[in-house]
Short mmCIF file of C-alpha atoms and ligand atoms in Angstrom, two decimals:
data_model
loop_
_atom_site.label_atom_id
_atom_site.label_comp_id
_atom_site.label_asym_id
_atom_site.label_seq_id
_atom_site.Cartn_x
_atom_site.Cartn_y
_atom_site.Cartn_z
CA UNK A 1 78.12 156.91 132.49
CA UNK A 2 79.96 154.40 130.00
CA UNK A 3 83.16 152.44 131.57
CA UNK A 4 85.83 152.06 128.85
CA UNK A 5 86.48 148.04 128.91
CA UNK A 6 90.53 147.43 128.94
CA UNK A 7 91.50 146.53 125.45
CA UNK A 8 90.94 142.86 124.51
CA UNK A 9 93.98 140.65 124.34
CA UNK A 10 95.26 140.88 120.06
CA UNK A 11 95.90 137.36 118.84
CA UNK A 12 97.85 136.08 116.05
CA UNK A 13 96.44 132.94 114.27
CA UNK A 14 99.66 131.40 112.48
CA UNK A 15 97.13 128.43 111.46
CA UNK A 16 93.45 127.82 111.40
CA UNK A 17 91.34 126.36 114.10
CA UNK A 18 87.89 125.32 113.26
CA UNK A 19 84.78 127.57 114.01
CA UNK A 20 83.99 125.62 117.17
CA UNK A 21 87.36 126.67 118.43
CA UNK A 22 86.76 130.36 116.76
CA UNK A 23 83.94 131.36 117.98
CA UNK A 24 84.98 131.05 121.85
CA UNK A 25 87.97 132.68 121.33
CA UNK A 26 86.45 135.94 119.22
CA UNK A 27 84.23 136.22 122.05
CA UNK A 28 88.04 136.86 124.23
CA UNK A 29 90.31 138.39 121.94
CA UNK A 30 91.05 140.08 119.05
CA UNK A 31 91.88 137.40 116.82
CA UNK A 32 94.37 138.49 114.11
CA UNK A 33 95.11 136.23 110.87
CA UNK A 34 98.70 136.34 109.93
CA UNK A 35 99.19 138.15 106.34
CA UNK A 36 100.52 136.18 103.34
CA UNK A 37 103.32 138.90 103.35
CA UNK A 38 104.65 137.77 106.66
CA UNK A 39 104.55 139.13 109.85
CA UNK A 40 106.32 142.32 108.11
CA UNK A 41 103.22 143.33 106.78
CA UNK A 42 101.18 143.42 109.87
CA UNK A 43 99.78 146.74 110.85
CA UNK A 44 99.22 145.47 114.50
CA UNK A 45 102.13 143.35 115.12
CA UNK A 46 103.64 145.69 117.92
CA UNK A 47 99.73 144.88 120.06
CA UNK A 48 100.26 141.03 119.64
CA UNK A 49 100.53 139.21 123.35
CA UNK A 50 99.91 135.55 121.99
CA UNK A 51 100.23 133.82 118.94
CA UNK A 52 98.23 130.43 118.18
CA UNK A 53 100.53 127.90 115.56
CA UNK A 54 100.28 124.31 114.77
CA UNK A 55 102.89 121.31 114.77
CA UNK A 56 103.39 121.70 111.24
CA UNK A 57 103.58 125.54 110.75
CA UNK A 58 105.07 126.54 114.14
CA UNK A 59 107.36 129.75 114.64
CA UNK A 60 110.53 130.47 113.53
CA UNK A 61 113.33 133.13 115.30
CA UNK A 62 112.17 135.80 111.91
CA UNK A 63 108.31 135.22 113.61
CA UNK A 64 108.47 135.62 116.93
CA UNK A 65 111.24 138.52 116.45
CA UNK A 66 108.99 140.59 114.43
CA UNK A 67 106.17 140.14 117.54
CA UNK A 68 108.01 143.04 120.01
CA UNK A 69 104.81 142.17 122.80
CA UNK A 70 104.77 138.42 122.43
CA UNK A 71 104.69 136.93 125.68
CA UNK A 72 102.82 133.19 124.61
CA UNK A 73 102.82 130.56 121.65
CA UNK A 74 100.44 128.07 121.90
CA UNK A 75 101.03 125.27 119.85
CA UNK A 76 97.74 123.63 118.55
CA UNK A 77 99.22 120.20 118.47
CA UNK A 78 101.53 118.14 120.70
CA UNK A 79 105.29 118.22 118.31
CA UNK A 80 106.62 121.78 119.04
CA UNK A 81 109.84 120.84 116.88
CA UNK A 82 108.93 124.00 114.13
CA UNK A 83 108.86 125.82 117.18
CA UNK A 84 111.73 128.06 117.65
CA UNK A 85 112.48 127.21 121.70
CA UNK A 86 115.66 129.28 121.86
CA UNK A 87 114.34 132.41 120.34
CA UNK A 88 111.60 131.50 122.51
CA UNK A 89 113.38 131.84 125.62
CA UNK A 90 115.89 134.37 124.44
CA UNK A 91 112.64 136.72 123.86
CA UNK A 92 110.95 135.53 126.96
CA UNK A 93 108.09 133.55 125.45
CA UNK A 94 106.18 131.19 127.02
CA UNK A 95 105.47 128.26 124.55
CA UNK A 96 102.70 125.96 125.09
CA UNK A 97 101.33 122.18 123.60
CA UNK A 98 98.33 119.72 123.39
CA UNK A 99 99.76 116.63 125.31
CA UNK A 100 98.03 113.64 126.31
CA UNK A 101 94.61 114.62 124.99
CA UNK A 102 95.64 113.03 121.39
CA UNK A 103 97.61 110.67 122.19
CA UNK A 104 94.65 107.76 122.33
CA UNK A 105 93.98 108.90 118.35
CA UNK A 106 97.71 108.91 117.10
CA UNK A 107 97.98 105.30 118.91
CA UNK A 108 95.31 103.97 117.03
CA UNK A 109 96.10 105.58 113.71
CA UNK A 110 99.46 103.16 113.91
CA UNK A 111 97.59 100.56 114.23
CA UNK A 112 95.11 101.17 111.76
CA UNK A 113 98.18 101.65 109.03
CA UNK A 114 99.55 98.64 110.55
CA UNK A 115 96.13 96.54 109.92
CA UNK A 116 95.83 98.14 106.46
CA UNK A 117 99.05 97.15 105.56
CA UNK A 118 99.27 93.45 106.77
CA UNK A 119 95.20 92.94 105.44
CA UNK A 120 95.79 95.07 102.74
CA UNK A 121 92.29 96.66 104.03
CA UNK A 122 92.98 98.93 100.93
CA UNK A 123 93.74 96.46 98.15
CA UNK A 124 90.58 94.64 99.58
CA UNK A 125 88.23 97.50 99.25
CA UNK A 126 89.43 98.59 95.42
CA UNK A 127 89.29 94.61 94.14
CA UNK A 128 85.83 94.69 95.61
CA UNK A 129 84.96 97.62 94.23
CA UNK A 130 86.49 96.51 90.82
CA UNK A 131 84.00 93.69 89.93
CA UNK A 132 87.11 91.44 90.57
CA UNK A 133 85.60 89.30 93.32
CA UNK A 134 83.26 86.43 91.94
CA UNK A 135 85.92 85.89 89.27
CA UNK A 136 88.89 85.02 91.74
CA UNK A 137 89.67 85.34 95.03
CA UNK A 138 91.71 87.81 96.54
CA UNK A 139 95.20 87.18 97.16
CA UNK A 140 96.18 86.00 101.10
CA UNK A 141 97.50 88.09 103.43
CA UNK A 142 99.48 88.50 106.23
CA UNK A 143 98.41 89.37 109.89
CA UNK A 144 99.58 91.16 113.24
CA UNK A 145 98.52 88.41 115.80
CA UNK A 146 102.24 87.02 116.83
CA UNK A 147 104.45 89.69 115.32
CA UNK A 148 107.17 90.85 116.90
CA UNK A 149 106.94 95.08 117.22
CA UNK A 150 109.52 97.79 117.46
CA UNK A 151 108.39 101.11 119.19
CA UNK A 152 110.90 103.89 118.72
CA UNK A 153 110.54 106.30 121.10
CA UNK A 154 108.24 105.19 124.09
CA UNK A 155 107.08 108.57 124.98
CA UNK A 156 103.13 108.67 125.69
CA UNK A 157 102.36 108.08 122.49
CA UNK A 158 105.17 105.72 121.83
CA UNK A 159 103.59 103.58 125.33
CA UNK A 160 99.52 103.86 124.18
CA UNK A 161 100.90 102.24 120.56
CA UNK A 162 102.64 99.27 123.03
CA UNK A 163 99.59 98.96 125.18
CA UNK A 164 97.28 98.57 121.80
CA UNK A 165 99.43 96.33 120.13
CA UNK A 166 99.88 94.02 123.24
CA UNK A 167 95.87 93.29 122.72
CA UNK A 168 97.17 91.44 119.76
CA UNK A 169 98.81 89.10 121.35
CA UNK A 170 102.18 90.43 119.85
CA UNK A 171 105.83 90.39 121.95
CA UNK A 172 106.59 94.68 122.15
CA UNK A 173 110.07 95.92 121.99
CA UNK A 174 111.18 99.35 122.10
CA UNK A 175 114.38 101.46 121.93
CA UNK A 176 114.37 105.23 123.74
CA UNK A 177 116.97 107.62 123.98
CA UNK A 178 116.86 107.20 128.08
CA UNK A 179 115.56 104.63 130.43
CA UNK A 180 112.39 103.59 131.12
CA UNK A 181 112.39 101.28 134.19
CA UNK A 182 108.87 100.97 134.45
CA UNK A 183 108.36 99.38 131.50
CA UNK A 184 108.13 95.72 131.64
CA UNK A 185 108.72 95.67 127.87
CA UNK A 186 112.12 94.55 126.20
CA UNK A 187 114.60 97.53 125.76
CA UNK A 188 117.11 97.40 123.14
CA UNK A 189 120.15 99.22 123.44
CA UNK A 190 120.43 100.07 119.92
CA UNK A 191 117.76 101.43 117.32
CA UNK A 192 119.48 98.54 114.78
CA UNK A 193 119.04 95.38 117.05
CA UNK A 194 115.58 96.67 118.23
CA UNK A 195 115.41 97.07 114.08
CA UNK A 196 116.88 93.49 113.34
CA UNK A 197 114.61 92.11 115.92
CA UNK A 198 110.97 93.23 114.94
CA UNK A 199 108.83 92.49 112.17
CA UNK A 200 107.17 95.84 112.54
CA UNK A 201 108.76 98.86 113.83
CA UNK A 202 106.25 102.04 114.91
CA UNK A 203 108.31 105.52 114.58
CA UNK A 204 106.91 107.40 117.62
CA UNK A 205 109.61 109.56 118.34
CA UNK A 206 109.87 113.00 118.80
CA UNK A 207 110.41 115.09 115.86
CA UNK A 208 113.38 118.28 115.45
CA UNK A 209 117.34 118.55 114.49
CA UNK A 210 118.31 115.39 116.66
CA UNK A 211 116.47 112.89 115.43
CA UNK A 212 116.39 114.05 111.69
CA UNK A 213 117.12 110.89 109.90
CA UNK A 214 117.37 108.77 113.06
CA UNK A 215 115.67 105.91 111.27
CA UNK A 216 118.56 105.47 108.99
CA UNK A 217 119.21 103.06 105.51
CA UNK A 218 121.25 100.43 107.73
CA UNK A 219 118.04 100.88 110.28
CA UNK A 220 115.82 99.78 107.65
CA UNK A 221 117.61 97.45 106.08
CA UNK A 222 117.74 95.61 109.60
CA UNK A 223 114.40 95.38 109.42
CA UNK A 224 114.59 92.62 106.57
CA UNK A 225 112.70 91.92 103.76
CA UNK A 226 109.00 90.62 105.52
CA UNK A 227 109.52 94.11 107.43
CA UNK A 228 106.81 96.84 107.76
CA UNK A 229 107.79 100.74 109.04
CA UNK A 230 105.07 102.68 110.35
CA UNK A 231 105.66 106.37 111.07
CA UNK A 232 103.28 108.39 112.58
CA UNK A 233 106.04 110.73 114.38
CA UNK A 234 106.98 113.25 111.38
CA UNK A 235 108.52 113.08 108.46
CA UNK A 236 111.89 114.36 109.60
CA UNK A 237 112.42 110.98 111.85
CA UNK A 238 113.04 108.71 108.60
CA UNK A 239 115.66 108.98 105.84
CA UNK A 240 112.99 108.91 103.38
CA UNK A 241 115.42 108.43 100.44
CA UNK A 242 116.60 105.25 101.67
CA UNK A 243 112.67 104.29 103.04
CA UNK A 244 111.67 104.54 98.98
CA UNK A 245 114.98 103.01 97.65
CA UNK A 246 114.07 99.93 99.80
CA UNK A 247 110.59 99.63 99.25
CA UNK A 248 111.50 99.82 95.55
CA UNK A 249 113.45 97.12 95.85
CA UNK A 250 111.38 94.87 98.42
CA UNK A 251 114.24 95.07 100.83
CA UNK A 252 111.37 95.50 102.82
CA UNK A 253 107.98 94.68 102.44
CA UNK A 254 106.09 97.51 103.40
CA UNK A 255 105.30 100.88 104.65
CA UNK A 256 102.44 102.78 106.17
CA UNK A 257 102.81 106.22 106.84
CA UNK A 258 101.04 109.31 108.11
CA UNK A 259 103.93 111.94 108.04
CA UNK A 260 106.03 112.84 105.07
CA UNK A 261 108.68 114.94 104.35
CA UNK A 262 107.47 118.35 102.77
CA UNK A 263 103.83 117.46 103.28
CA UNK A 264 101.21 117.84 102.09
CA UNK A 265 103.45 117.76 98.83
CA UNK A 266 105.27 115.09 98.76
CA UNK A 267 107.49 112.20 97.28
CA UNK A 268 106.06 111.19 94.00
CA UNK A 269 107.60 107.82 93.65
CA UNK A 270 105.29 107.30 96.80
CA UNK A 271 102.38 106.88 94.51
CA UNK A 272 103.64 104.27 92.65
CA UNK A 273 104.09 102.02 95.12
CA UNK A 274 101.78 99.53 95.74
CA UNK A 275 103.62 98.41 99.20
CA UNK A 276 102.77 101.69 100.95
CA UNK A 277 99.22 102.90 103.08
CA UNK A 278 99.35 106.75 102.73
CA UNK A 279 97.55 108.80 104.61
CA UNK A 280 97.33 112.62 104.96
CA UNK A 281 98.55 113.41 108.72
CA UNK A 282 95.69 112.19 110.00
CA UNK A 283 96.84 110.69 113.67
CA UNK A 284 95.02 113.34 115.45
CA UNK A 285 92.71 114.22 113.58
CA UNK A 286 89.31 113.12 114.94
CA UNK A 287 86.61 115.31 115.99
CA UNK A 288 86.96 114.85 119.42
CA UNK A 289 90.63 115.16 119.77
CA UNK A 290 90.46 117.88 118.13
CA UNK A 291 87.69 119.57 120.06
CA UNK A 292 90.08 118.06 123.05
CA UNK A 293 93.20 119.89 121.51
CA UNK A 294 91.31 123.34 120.59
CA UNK A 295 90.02 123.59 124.41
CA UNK A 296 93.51 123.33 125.39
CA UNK A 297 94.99 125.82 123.24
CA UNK A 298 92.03 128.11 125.00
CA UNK A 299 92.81 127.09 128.36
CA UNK A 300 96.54 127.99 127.80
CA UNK A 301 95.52 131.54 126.83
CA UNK A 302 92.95 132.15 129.37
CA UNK A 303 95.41 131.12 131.74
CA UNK A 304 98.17 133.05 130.24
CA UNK A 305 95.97 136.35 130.70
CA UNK A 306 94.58 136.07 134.00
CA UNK A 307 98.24 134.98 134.93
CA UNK A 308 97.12 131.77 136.34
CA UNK A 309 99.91 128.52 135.94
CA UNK A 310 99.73 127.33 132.30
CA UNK A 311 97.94 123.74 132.03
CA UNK A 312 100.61 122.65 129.76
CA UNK A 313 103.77 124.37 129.10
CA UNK A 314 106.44 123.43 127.49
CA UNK A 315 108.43 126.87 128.49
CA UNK A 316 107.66 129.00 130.96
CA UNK A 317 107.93 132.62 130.91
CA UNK A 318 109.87 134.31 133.90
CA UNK A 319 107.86 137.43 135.01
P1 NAP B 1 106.54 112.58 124.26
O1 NAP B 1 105.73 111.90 125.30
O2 NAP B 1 107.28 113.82 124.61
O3 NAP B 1 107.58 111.50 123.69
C1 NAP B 1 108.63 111.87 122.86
C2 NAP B 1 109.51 110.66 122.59
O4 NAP B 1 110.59 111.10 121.73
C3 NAP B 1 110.16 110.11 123.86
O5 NAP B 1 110.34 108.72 123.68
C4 NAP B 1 111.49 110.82 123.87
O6 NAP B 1 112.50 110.15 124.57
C5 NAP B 1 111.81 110.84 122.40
N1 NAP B 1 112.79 111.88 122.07
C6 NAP B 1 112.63 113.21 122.20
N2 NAP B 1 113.75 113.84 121.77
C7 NAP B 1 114.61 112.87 121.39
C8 NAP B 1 115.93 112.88 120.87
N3 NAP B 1 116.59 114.03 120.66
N4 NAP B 1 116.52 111.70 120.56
C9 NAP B 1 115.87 110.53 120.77
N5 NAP B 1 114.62 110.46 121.27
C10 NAP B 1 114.00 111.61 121.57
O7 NAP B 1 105.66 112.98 123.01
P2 NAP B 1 104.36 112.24 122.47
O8 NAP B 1 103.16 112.92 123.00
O9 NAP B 1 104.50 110.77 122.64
O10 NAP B 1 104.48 112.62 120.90
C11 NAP B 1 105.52 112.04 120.12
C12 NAP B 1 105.55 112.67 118.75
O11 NAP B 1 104.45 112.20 117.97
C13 NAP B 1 105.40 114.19 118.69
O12 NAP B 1 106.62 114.84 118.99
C14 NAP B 1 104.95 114.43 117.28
O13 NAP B 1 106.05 114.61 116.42
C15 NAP B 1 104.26 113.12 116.89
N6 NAP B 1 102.81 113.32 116.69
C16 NAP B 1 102.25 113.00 115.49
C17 NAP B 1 100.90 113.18 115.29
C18 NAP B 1 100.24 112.81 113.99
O14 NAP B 1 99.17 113.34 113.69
N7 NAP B 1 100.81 111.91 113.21
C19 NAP B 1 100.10 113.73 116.31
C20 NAP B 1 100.69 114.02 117.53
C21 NAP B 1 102.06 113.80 117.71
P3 NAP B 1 112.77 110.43 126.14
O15 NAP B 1 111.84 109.53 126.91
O16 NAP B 1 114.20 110.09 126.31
O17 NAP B 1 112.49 111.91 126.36
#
């Protein structure tokens, strides 16, 4: 006699996940790609339980409102700002991140733009490359050892980009939006003095409506003209306008960035800069954060469905 197995959980995948990630969940669900047409277009969407987004696509009110069975969103990435969290709640979703398991990677991606930057690691690697070398030397550069750095926003990240740059034997500032006691770094009570103070301010706050533009023109023209801004928080966080207005005019002297706004399109004028380190969102990206961040996402869901606590939620669903 043949037992009819309960129907497998239907998933929506918003945004890819690599095959080592795939393959697991296959085996679980019924994993669903999400049309080019929009969720509109979706023959199943009245079966889809959980949806699976990342930072950068996340899901809007439209999304989760044309999902009638949604009950999770599990974000494949630790900024849940493109996540919708009132529809969210108004719908009774539970939403769902990837904390602490990249936040060792996105640390040390600030302080590999902030190396490339004052080395000019970059520079150094095309003049070799160019044949320039036994002809001249390459201009000197400037270095991190004894600088004075900025963290805005000393969230987890925010604290393992203090902790790295301390090995440096540089003096750490920060400025956050509420009070962190157990810090034994200096607080600033504004973004601008923390600004005027540093030579190098890290932008590791979170991303979202409140803190679009927070790192204003008068913010970065605090920083002075031997300044560096590092962002590897999201695009959003900086007025960008005013970012390549003053590196145009060396009212700072440099930039190194791994979020952008409208990426992976962005800002032209960017590439004509030759006081910028660009790179392509790459903070978490590492093969073992990411296998760290995919098992999380799949922890979330297996949780979800045997209706165990979820490892890391961001919202909770009320049952
Ligand atoms: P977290 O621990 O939650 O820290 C968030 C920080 O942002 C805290 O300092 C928090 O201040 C501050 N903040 C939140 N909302 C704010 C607001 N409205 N106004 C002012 N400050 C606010 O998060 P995390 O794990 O450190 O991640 C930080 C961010 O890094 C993420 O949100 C994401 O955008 C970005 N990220 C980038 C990459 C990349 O690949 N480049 C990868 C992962 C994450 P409080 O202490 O007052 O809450």
């Amino acid at each position: 006699m043949s037992v009819a197995l309960p129907p497998r959980p239907k998933v929506l995948m918003v945004s890819s996940m690599p095959e080592w990630d795939l393959a697991p969940m296959r085996a679980a669900y019924d994993l669903v790609e999400l049309p080019a047409g929009g969720p509109g277009t979706l023959a199943t969407a009245t079966d889809i339980t959980a949806l699976v987004t990342s930072g950068g696509r996340g899901a809007n009110a439209a999304l989760i409102d044309a999902l009638p069975a949604l009950e999770l969103i599990a974000v494949y990435g630790v900024g849940y700002d493109k996540v919708d969290l009132q529809a969210a709640s108004r719908r009774n979703v539970a939403v769902t991140n990837t904390p602490d398991v990249l936040t060792a990677d996105v640390a040390e991606m600030a302080l590999a733009l902030t190396l490339s930057l004052t080395r000019r690691i970059v520079d150094g690697d095309a003049f070799v490359r160019s044949g320039a070398w036994p002809g001249k030397a390459m201009p000197l550069t400037g270095s991190v050892s004894g600088s004075k750095v900025g963290i805005v926003g000393l969230g987890r990240i925010g604290e393992a980009i203090g902790r790295r740059f301390a090995s440096f034997e540089t003096e750490i500032g920060y400025w956050n939006r509420s009070p962190k006691p157990s810090s034994s770094w200096r607080a600033f009570p504004t973004l601008a003095s923390l600004a005027a103070w540093a030579d190098i301010l890290v932008v590791a706050v979170a991303g979202g409506s409140d803190t679009l533009g927070l790192v204003d023109a008068p913010t970065i023209a605090a920083l002075g003209r031997e300044g560096l801004l590092i962002n590897i928080s999201r695009g959003t966080t900086i007025d960008e306008a005013a970012l390549i207005t003053a590196l145009e005019s060396g009212s700072i002297a440099g930039a190194g960035l791994d979020v952008f706004l409208g990426e992976p399109t962005i800002d032209p004028r960017f590439f004509r800069l030759g006081n910028v380190v660009l790179s392509p969102h790459q903070g978490s990206a590492t093969i073992a954060t990411r296998k760290a961040m995919g098992a999380l996402v799949r922890s979330n869901l297996a949780a979800h469905f045997s209706g165990e606590a979820l490892p890391s939620a961001i919202l909770q669903r009320h049952r």
